Structures are given as structure tokens and as C-alpha cells.
PDB file of C-alpha atoms in Angstrom:
ATOM      1  CA  UNK A   1       7.101 -12.381  13.510  1.00 68.00           C
ATOM      2  CA  UNK A   2       4.266  -9.972  14.304  1.00 65.00           C
ATOM      3  CA  UNK A   3       4.729  -6.609  12.620  1.00 89.00           C
ATOM      4  CA  UNK A   4       1.385  -4.891  11.956  1.00 94.00           C
ATOM      5  CA  UNK A   5      -1.826  -6.230  13.410  1.00 95.00           C
ATOM      6  CA  UNK A   6      -5.383  -5.069  12.931  1.00 95.00           C
ATOM      7  CA  UNK A   7      -8.081  -5.653  15.516  1.00 91.00           C
ATOM      8  CA  UNK A   8     -10.522  -7.488  13.272  1.00 92.00           C
ATOM      9  CA  UNK A   9     -10.357  -9.359   9.972  1.00 93.00           C
ATOM     10  CA  UNK A  10     -14.084  -9.065   9.327  1.00 95.00           C
ATOM     11  CA  UNK A  11     -16.595  -6.612  10.723  1.00 97.00           C
ATOM     12  CA  UNK A  12     -20.288  -6.071  10.044  1.00 97.00           C
ATOM     13  CA  UNK A  13     -21.894  -2.870  11.269  1.00 97.00           C
ATOM     14  CA  UNK A  14     -25.187  -1.094  10.778  1.00 97.00           C
ATOM     15  CA  UNK A  15     -25.633   2.300   9.148  1.00 98.00           C
ATOM     16  CA  UNK A  16     -25.149   5.064  11.695  1.00 97.00           C
ATOM     17  CA  UNK A  17     -23.022   3.039  14.102  1.00 97.00           C
ATOM     18  CA  UNK A  18     -19.682   4.339  15.333  1.00 97.00           C
ATOM     19  CA  UNK A  19     -16.881   2.041  14.240  1.00 97.00           C
ATOM     20  CA  UNK A  20     -13.351   1.738  15.594  1.00 97.00           C
ATOM     21  CA  UNK A  21     -10.589   0.037  13.645  1.00 97.00           C
ATOM     22  CA  UNK A  22      -7.389  -0.501  15.582  1.00 97.00           C
ATOM     23  CA  UNK A  23      -3.900  -0.964  14.230  1.00 97.00           C
ATOM     24  CA  UNK A  24      -0.777  -1.827  16.205  1.00 97.00           C
ATOM     25  CA  UNK A  25       2.823  -2.063  14.990  1.00 96.00           C
ATOM     26  CA  UNK A  26       5.799  -3.409  16.888  1.00 94.00           C
ATOM     27  CA  UNK A  27       8.646  -1.926  14.844  1.00 90.00           C
ATOM     28  CA  UNK A  28       8.860   1.526  16.439  1.00 90.00           C
ATOM     29  CA  UNK A  29       7.983   3.158  13.092  1.00 90.00           C
ATOM     30  CA  UNK A  30       7.175   6.847  13.146  1.00 89.00           C
ATOM     31  CA  UNK A  31       4.792   6.781  10.207  1.00 91.00           C
ATOM     32  CA  UNK A  32       1.451   5.017  10.167  1.00 94.00           C
ATOM     33  CA  UNK A  33      -1.261   5.014   7.518  1.00 94.00           C
ATOM     34  CA  UNK A  34      -4.856   4.021   6.901  1.00 96.00           C
ATOM     35  CA  UNK A  35      -5.927   3.078   3.389  1.00 95.00           C
ATOM     36  CA  UNK A  36      -9.078   1.697   1.918  1.00 96.00           C
ATOM     37  CA  UNK A  37      -8.942  -0.740  -0.954  1.00 94.00           C
ATOM     38  CA  UNK A  38     -11.788  -1.024  -3.437  1.00 92.00           C
ATOM     39  CA  UNK A  39     -11.912  -3.047  -6.671  1.00 86.00           C
ATOM     40  CA  UNK A  40     -10.656  -1.070  -9.630  1.00 82.00           C
ATOM     41  CA  UNK A  41      -9.517   1.841  -7.463  1.00 85.00           C
ATOM     42  CA  UNK A  42      -6.361   0.478  -5.878  1.00 86.00           C
ATOM     43  CA  UNK A  43      -5.454   1.841  -2.459  1.00 91.00           C
ATOM     44  CA  UNK A  44      -6.553   5.279  -1.406  1.00 93.00           C
ATOM     45  CA  UNK A  45      -5.048   7.066   1.558  1.00 92.00           C
ATOM     46  CA  UNK A  46      -7.512   8.135   4.241  1.00 96.00           C
ATOM     47  CA  UNK A  47      -5.219   9.536   6.942  1.00 95.00           C
ATOM     48  CA  UNK A  48      -1.644   9.222   8.036  1.00 93.00           C
ATOM     49  CA  UNK A  49       0.373  10.080  11.098  1.00 93.00           C
ATOM     50  CA  UNK A  50       4.069  10.854  11.330  1.00 90.00           C
ATOM     51  CA  UNK A  51       4.285  11.080  15.109  1.00 90.00           C
ATOM     52  CA  UNK A  52       2.298  10.604  18.280  1.00 93.00           C
ATOM     53  CA  UNK A  53      -0.742  12.908  18.407  1.00 91.00           C
ATOM     54  CA  UNK A  54      -0.010  14.132  14.883  1.00 92.00           C
ATOM     55  CA  UNK A  55      -2.280  13.402  11.932  1.00 93.00           C
ATOM     56  CA  UNK A  56      -2.629  14.484   8.356  1.00 91.00           C
ATOM     57  CA  UNK A  57      -5.498  14.089   5.916  1.00 92.00           C
ATOM     58  CA  UNK A  58      -4.972  11.828   2.967  1.00 90.00           C
ATOM     59  CA  UNK A  59      -6.929  11.833  -0.268  1.00 89.00           C
ATOM     60  CA  UNK A  60     -10.316  10.725   1.096  1.00 95.00           C
ATOM     61  CA  UNK A  61     -10.649  11.785   4.767  1.00 96.00           C
ATOM     62  CA  UNK A  62     -14.355  12.638   4.665  1.00 96.00           C
ATOM     63  CA  UNK A  63     -16.397  10.562   7.075  1.00 96.00           C
ATOM     64  CA  UNK A  64     -13.325   9.365   8.981  1.00 98.00           C
ATOM     65  CA  UNK A  65     -11.189  10.502  11.883  1.00 97.00           C
ATOM     66  CA  UNK A  66      -8.067   9.060  13.475  1.00 97.00           C
ATOM     67  CA  UNK A  67      -6.301   8.919  16.795  1.00 97.00           C
ATOM     68  CA  UNK A  68      -2.672   8.291  17.652  1.00 97.00           C
ATOM     69  CA  UNK A  69      -2.131   8.471  21.392  1.00 96.00           C
ATOM     70  CA  UNK A  70       0.801   6.038  21.414  1.00 96.00           C
ATOM     71  CA  UNK A  71       3.508   5.485  18.844  1.00 95.00           C
ATOM     72  CA  UNK A  72       2.557   1.875  18.214  1.00 96.00           C
ATOM     73  CA  UNK A  73      -1.203   2.382  17.835  1.00 97.00           C
ATOM     74  CA  UNK A  74      -3.182   4.171  15.128  1.00 97.00           C
ATOM     75  CA  UNK A  75      -6.956   4.051  15.221  1.00 97.00           C
ATOM     76  CA  UNK A  76      -9.429   4.792  12.454  1.00 98.00           C
ATOM     77  CA  UNK A  77     -12.878   5.961  13.486  1.00 98.00           C
ATOM     78  CA  UNK A  78     -16.027   6.039  11.417  1.00 97.00           C
ATOM     79  CA  UNK A  79     -18.230   8.449  13.367  1.00 95.00           C
ATOM     80  CA  UNK A  80     -21.437   7.329  11.652  1.00 97.00           C
ATOM     81  CA  UNK A  81     -20.945   4.400   9.320  1.00 97.00           C
ATOM     82  CA  UNK A  82     -22.551   4.527   5.897  1.00 97.00           C
ATOM     83  CA  UNK A  83     -22.959   1.859   3.233  1.00 97.00           C
ATOM     84  CA  UNK A  84     -20.411   3.570   0.957  1.00 97.00           C
ATOM     85  CA  UNK A  85     -17.797   2.885   3.629  1.00 98.00           C
ATOM     86  CA  UNK A  86     -18.090  -0.844   2.996  1.00 98.00           C
ATOM     87  CA  UNK A  87     -14.549  -1.678   1.976  1.00 97.00           C
ATOM     88  CA  UNK A  88     -11.271  -3.364   2.864  1.00 96.00           C
ATOM     89  CA  UNK A  89      -9.278  -1.206   5.276  1.00 97.00           C
ATOM     90  CA  UNK A  90      -5.516  -1.593   5.384  1.00 96.00           C
ATOM     91  CA  UNK A  91      -3.178  -0.175   7.978  1.00 96.00           C
ATOM     92  CA  UNK A  92       0.534   0.291   7.313  1.00 94.00           C
ATOM     93  CA  UNK A  93       3.587   1.558   9.127  1.00 93.00           C
ATOM     94  CA  UNK A  94       6.824   2.730   7.620  1.00 89.00           C
ATOM     95  CA  UNK A  95      10.298   3.968   8.196  1.00 82.00           C
ATOM     96  CA  UNK A  96      12.041   6.092   5.596  1.00 76.00           C
ATOM     97  CA  UNK A  97      15.605   7.247   5.868  1.00 71.00           C
ATOM     98  CA  UNK A  98      18.172   8.277   3.293  1.00 69.00           C
ATOM     99  CA  UNK A  99      18.030   5.512   0.688  1.00 66.00           C
ATOM    100  CA  UNK A 100      16.297   3.004   2.935  1.00 74.00           C
ATOM    101  CA  UNK A 101      12.621   2.105   3.038  1.00 80.00           C
ATOM    102  CA  UNK A 102      10.904  -0.248   5.428  1.00 83.00           C
ATOM    103  CA  UNK A 103       7.166  -0.675   5.256  1.00 87.00           C
ATOM    104  CA  UNK A 104       4.694  -3.259   6.439  1.00 91.00           C
ATOM    105  CA  UNK A 105       0.972  -3.666   5.985  1.00 93.00           C
ATOM    106  CA  UNK A 106      -1.516  -5.297   8.275  1.00 94.00           C
ATOM    107  CA  UNK A 107      -3.731  -8.128   6.971  1.00 93.00           C
ATOM    108  CA  UNK A 108      -6.714  -5.826   6.476  1.00 94.00           C
ATOM    109  CA  UNK A 109     -10.190  -5.472   7.936  1.00 96.00           C
ATOM    110  CA  UNK A 110     -13.093  -6.179   5.642  1.00 96.00           C
ATOM    111  CA  UNK A 111     -15.882  -3.901   6.837  1.00 97.00           C
ATOM    112  CA  UNK A 112     -19.457  -4.349   5.686  1.00 98.00           C
ATOM    113  CA  UNK A 113     -21.990  -1.656   6.547  1.00 98.00           C
ATOM    114  CA  UNK A 114     -25.591  -2.748   6.163  1.00 97.00           C
TER     115      UNK A 114
ATOM    116  CA  UNK B   1      -3.243  15.120 -10.274  1.00 55.00           C
ATOM    117  CA  UNK B   2      -0.887  12.225  -9.834  1.00 66.00           C
ATOM    118  CA  UNK B   3      -1.800   9.038 -11.626  1.00 86.00           C
ATOM    119  CA  UNK B   4      -0.375   5.521 -11.686  1.00 91.00           C
ATOM    120  CA  UNK B   5      -1.658   3.074 -14.282  1.00 92.00           C
ATOM    121  CA  UNK B   6      -1.292  -0.656 -14.682  1.00 93.00           C
ATOM    122  CA  UNK B   7      -2.927  -3.283 -16.826  1.00 89.00           C
ATOM    123  CA  UNK B   8      -5.475  -5.297 -14.890  1.00 90.00           C
ATOM    124  CA  UNK B   9      -4.482  -8.830 -15.729  1.00 95.00           C
ATOM    125  CA  UNK B  10      -1.514 -10.939 -16.835  1.00 97.00           C
ATOM    126  CA  UNK B  11      -1.376 -14.673 -17.414  1.00 97.00           C
ATOM    127  CA  UNK B  12       1.881 -16.621 -17.784  1.00 97.00           C
ATOM    128  CA  UNK B  13       2.972 -20.241 -17.759  1.00 97.00           C
ATOM    129  CA  UNK B  14       4.989 -21.618 -14.886  1.00 97.00           C
ATOM    130  CA  UNK B  15       8.695 -21.289 -15.598  1.00 97.00           C
ATOM    131  CA  UNK B  16       8.294 -18.351 -17.983  1.00 97.00           C
ATOM    132  CA  UNK B  17       9.219 -14.786 -17.125  1.00 97.00           C
ATOM    133  CA  UNK B  18       6.504 -12.323 -16.155  1.00 97.00           C
ATOM    134  CA  UNK B  19       6.738  -8.642 -16.911  1.00 97.00           C
ATOM    135  CA  UNK B  20       4.331  -6.305 -15.175  1.00 98.00           C
ATOM    136  CA  UNK B  21       4.283  -2.743 -16.438  1.00 97.00           C
ATOM    137  CA  UNK B  22       3.338   0.532 -14.840  1.00 96.00           C
ATOM    138  CA  UNK B  23       3.238   4.140 -15.972  1.00 95.00           C
ATOM    139  CA  UNK B  24       3.069   7.191 -13.784  1.00 93.00           C
ATOM    140  CA  UNK B  25       2.635  10.881 -14.402  1.00 90.00           C
ATOM    141  CA  UNK B  26       4.521  12.654 -11.602  1.00 83.00           C
ATOM    142  CA  UNK B  27       8.022  13.653 -12.683  1.00 81.00           C
ATOM    143  CA  UNK B  28       8.973  14.531  -9.091  1.00 84.00           C
ATOM    144  CA  UNK B  29       8.644  10.967  -7.804  1.00 84.00           C
ATOM    145  CA  UNK B  30      11.392  10.032  -5.365  1.00 85.00           C
ATOM    146  CA  UNK B  31      10.781   6.320  -4.849  1.00 89.00           C
ATOM    147  CA  UNK B  32       8.899   3.758  -6.897  1.00 93.00           C
ATOM    148  CA  UNK B  33       7.628   0.546  -5.367  1.00 94.00           C
ATOM    149  CA  UNK B  34       6.281  -2.869  -6.178  1.00 96.00           C
ATOM    150  CA  UNK B  35       3.965  -4.639  -3.761  1.00 96.00           C
ATOM    151  CA  UNK B  36       2.463  -8.118  -3.787  1.00 96.00           C
ATOM    152  CA  UNK B  37      -0.938  -8.937  -2.347  1.00 95.00           C
ATOM    153  CA  UNK B  38      -1.942 -12.547  -1.924  1.00 93.00           C
ATOM    154  CA  UNK B  39      -5.620 -13.454  -1.465  1.00 87.00           C
ATOM    155  CA  UNK B  40      -6.975 -12.379   1.907  1.00 82.00           C
ATOM    156  CA  UNK B  41      -3.755 -10.669   2.925  1.00 85.00           C
ATOM    157  CA  UNK B  42      -2.360  -7.181   3.190  1.00 86.00           C
ATOM    158  CA  UNK B  43       0.282  -5.803   0.855  1.00 91.00           C
ATOM    159  CA  UNK B  44       3.876  -6.927   1.033  1.00 93.00           C
ATOM    160  CA  UNK B  45       6.585  -4.534  -0.110  1.00 93.00           C
ATOM    161  CA  UNK B  46       8.577  -6.571  -2.645  1.00 95.00           C
ATOM    162  CA  UNK B  47      11.115  -4.060  -3.790  1.00 94.00           C
ATOM    163  CA  UNK B  48      11.640  -0.376  -4.398  1.00 92.00           C
ATOM    164  CA  UNK B  49      13.883   1.768  -6.530  1.00 93.00           C
ATOM    165  CA  UNK B  50      15.132   5.271  -6.010  1.00 90.00           C
ATOM    166  CA  UNK B  51      14.253   7.588  -8.859  1.00 89.00           C
ATOM    167  CA  UNK B  52      17.868   8.191  -9.872  1.00 89.00           C
ATOM    168  CA  UNK B  53      18.402   4.477 -10.569  1.00 91.00           C
ATOM    169  CA  UNK B  54      17.693   2.641 -13.822  1.00 94.00           C
ATOM    170  CA  UNK B  55      17.634  -0.898 -12.579  1.00 96.00           C
ATOM    171  CA  UNK B  56      17.542  -2.943  -9.427  1.00 95.00           C
ATOM    172  CA  UNK B  57      17.868  -6.702  -9.180  1.00 96.00           C
ATOM    173  CA  UNK B  58      16.921  -8.832  -6.225  1.00 92.00           C
ATOM    174  CA  UNK B  59      17.055 -12.596  -6.811  1.00 95.00           C
ATOM    175  CA  UNK B  60      14.257 -13.397  -9.295  1.00 96.00           C
ATOM    176  CA  UNK B  61      13.003  -9.814  -9.375  1.00 97.00           C
ATOM    177  CA  UNK B  62      14.292  -7.129 -11.716  1.00 97.00           C
ATOM    178  CA  UNK B  63      12.944  -3.593 -11.631  1.00 97.00           C
ATOM    179  CA  UNK B  64      13.531  -1.334 -14.613  1.00 97.00           C
ATOM    180  CA  UNK B  65      12.860   2.382 -14.491  1.00 96.00           C
ATOM    181  CA  UNK B  66      12.660   4.616 -17.543  1.00 94.00           C
ATOM    182  CA  UNK B  67      12.357   8.014 -15.976  1.00 92.00           C
ATOM    183  CA  UNK B  68      12.084   9.832 -19.295  1.00 92.00           C
ATOM    184  CA  UNK B  69       9.009   7.807 -20.265  1.00 93.00           C
ATOM    185  CA  UNK B  70       7.801   7.497 -16.654  1.00 93.00           C
ATOM    186  CA  UNK B  71       7.643   3.744 -17.078  1.00 95.00           C
ATOM    187  CA  UNK B  72       8.356   1.154 -14.405  1.00 96.00           C
ATOM    188  CA  UNK B  73       8.418  -2.585 -14.877  1.00 97.00           C
ATOM    189  CA  UNK B  74       8.781  -5.637 -12.675  1.00 98.00           C
ATOM    190  CA  UNK B  75      10.213  -8.774 -14.197  1.00 98.00           C
ATOM    191  CA  UNK B  76       9.817 -12.054 -12.336  1.00 97.00           C
ATOM    192  CA  UNK B  77      12.145 -14.745 -13.660  1.00 97.00           C
ATOM    193  CA  UNK B  78      11.124 -18.423 -13.579  1.00 97.00           C
ATOM    194  CA  UNK B  79       7.587 -17.575 -12.447  1.00 98.00           C
ATOM    195  CA  UNK B  80       6.119 -20.036  -9.974  1.00 97.00           C
ATOM    196  CA  UNK B  81       2.507 -20.763  -8.978  1.00 96.00           C
ATOM    197  CA  UNK B  82       3.261 -19.105  -5.656  1.00 95.00           C
ATOM    198  CA  UNK B  83       3.804 -15.853  -7.534  1.00 97.00           C
ATOM    199  CA  UNK B  84       0.088 -15.723  -8.374  1.00 97.00           C
ATOM    200  CA  UNK B  85      -1.141 -12.563  -6.690  1.00 97.00           C
ATOM    201  CA  UNK B  86      -2.060  -8.956  -7.344  1.00 96.00           C
ATOM    202  CA  UNK B  87       0.935  -6.701  -7.903  1.00 97.00           C
ATOM    203  CA  UNK B  88       0.698  -3.000  -7.142  1.00 95.00           C
ATOM    204  CA  UNK B  89       2.961  -0.327  -8.477  1.00 95.00           C
ATOM    205  CA  UNK B  90       3.291   2.875  -6.426  1.00 93.00           C
ATOM    206  CA  UNK B  91       5.212   6.108  -6.558  1.00 91.00           C
ATOM    207  CA  UNK B  92       6.057   8.512  -3.779  1.00 88.00           C
ATOM    208  CA  UNK B  93       7.040  12.126  -3.708  1.00 83.00           C
ATOM    209  CA  UNK B  94       7.460  14.789  -1.072  1.00 77.00           C
ATOM    210  CA  UNK B  95       4.265  16.747  -0.575  1.00 71.00           C
ATOM    211  CA  UNK B  96       3.814  19.233   2.244  1.00 68.00           C
ATOM    212  CA  UNK B  97       6.960  17.927   3.885  1.00 68.00           C
ATOM    213  CA  UNK B  98       5.842  14.297   3.852  1.00 72.00           C
ATOM    214  CA  UNK B  99       6.300  11.352   1.552  1.00 74.00           C
ATOM    215  CA  UNK B 100       2.986  10.873  -0.231  1.00 81.00           C
ATOM    216  CA  UNK B 101       2.424   7.510  -1.934  1.00 86.00           C
ATOM    217  CA  UNK B 102       0.053   6.948  -4.870  1.00 88.00           C
ATOM    218  CA  UNK B 103      -0.874   3.386  -5.813  1.00 91.00           C
ATOM    219  CA  UNK B 104      -1.892   1.900  -9.111  1.00 91.00           C
ATOM    220  CA  UNK B 105      -5.002  -0.243  -9.369  1.00 90.00           C
ATOM    221  CA  UNK B 106      -3.048  -3.494  -9.347  1.00 93.00           C
ATOM    222  CA  UNK B 107      -2.251  -6.216 -11.898  1.00 96.00           C
ATOM    223  CA  UNK B 108      -3.556  -9.682 -11.208  1.00 96.00           C
ATOM    224  CA  UNK B 109      -0.918 -12.233 -12.172  1.00 97.00           C
ATOM    225  CA  UNK B 110      -2.190 -15.722 -12.932  1.00 97.00           C
ATOM    226  CA  UNK B 111       0.437 -18.451 -13.230  1.00 97.00           C
ATOM    227  CA  UNK B 112      -0.691 -21.483 -15.180  1.00 95.00           C
ATOM    228  CA  UNK B 113       0.944 -24.762 -14.110  1.00 92.00           C
TER     229      UNK B 113
END
């Protein structure tokens, strides 16, 4: 029953390191998203992609980049990790047609930057 | 900008009904959603309602939408301990040709046995 998987559940990195978070979905969804979740702030959209090689900035893209080379895979990259990027990162994929919504989230990656 | 607000915490007794409320500011919302997040897990889409609907029922879940007041609620009938989780309200609208989703901060539901 695998739908959206994320490469790691927990990750600890040092300040300045380059970090890759991988997300894979098996539902052939066009849309994929990266969010971060912080207490009291809900989910905030970092980047999203509506097709292969396409990407759009969300509300908080600074310090992040993304890559979507294949439809099923959407990667989030922290070029130089900083302590304020310590957070829970959630990937999602979705399908939206007239009157019908399908969306799944991955289990999340809890990233700690020391 | 767009804003979605929820109360932070709700406590109910097992078997009672739970009502989780949400208000939003964007009058151009197309879909409104309720998600459930259990500890250590991602979000699960529970239900959604199109903005031209007033109500949607799905087993124990009832969603009510008051578009005039921009108020959305989720009622869980016969609440069980397994319903303990954080519930997120979200609204989406078309922005720049894409569906943009804004989430509330989540309501933690505690079910007391």
C-alpha cells in the first residue's frame, strides 16, 4: 500500500552541509509538494512541481532548491544547511480533476541541523 | 494575505461528538479540506468540500461550510480514542494557474476514555 515515501525519517546534519531529501510517489500524480511543519505555524509550502522538470516557488523557498527529473521523484535540496532549517519536512503528491481530489502525504523527515 | 485559523486544542469524552472549527479569509477558495495527523506520521486527507457545497457527510464525519461567514467545521460523531490526533483545516484557490493550498495551524483533539 505504498503511496508516498521519503528517504529518511530522521536526519541530523551539521551547519553548512548540503542536504538531500528524497520523495517518491507511486500513483502517477502530476503534482508534488514540499512543506515544512513547525509548531504553531502549521504547514508552509516550500516548493511544488506540476510536471517533470517544472518547479514553482511556494511561500518560503529561500535556502532551498528542488529537482524533478522523473515524474515519481521530487527532491528537496538544502544547499547549505542552517539551524533555522531544523524542522519536519513533509512531501505530498496530488491529483486534481473536476470535482475530484486525491492527495497523499509521506511520513515526514525530521531534520535537525546542529 | 490568506489566513486560516483554528483553535489549538479540543478535549472530548469518548462517545461524544467533536466539533472542530476553522475560519478562513479568502473568498475565492475553491476547495476546503480536513486532514488528520497522528503522532509521528504525515497528514492524511480525511475529506474535502467544494466551495459551492454547504455540507458533506462521510460516515462519522460531517463537514459544514458557511461561505458567507467563511467558516468551516468538522464534526466527528461517536468520537473514539483512535480519533485522537491533530486536525488541519486547509483552503485552496487558483493562484498563477495553480491550486495553492493554505493550512491552518492545526487543532489537537484529545479523546478521554
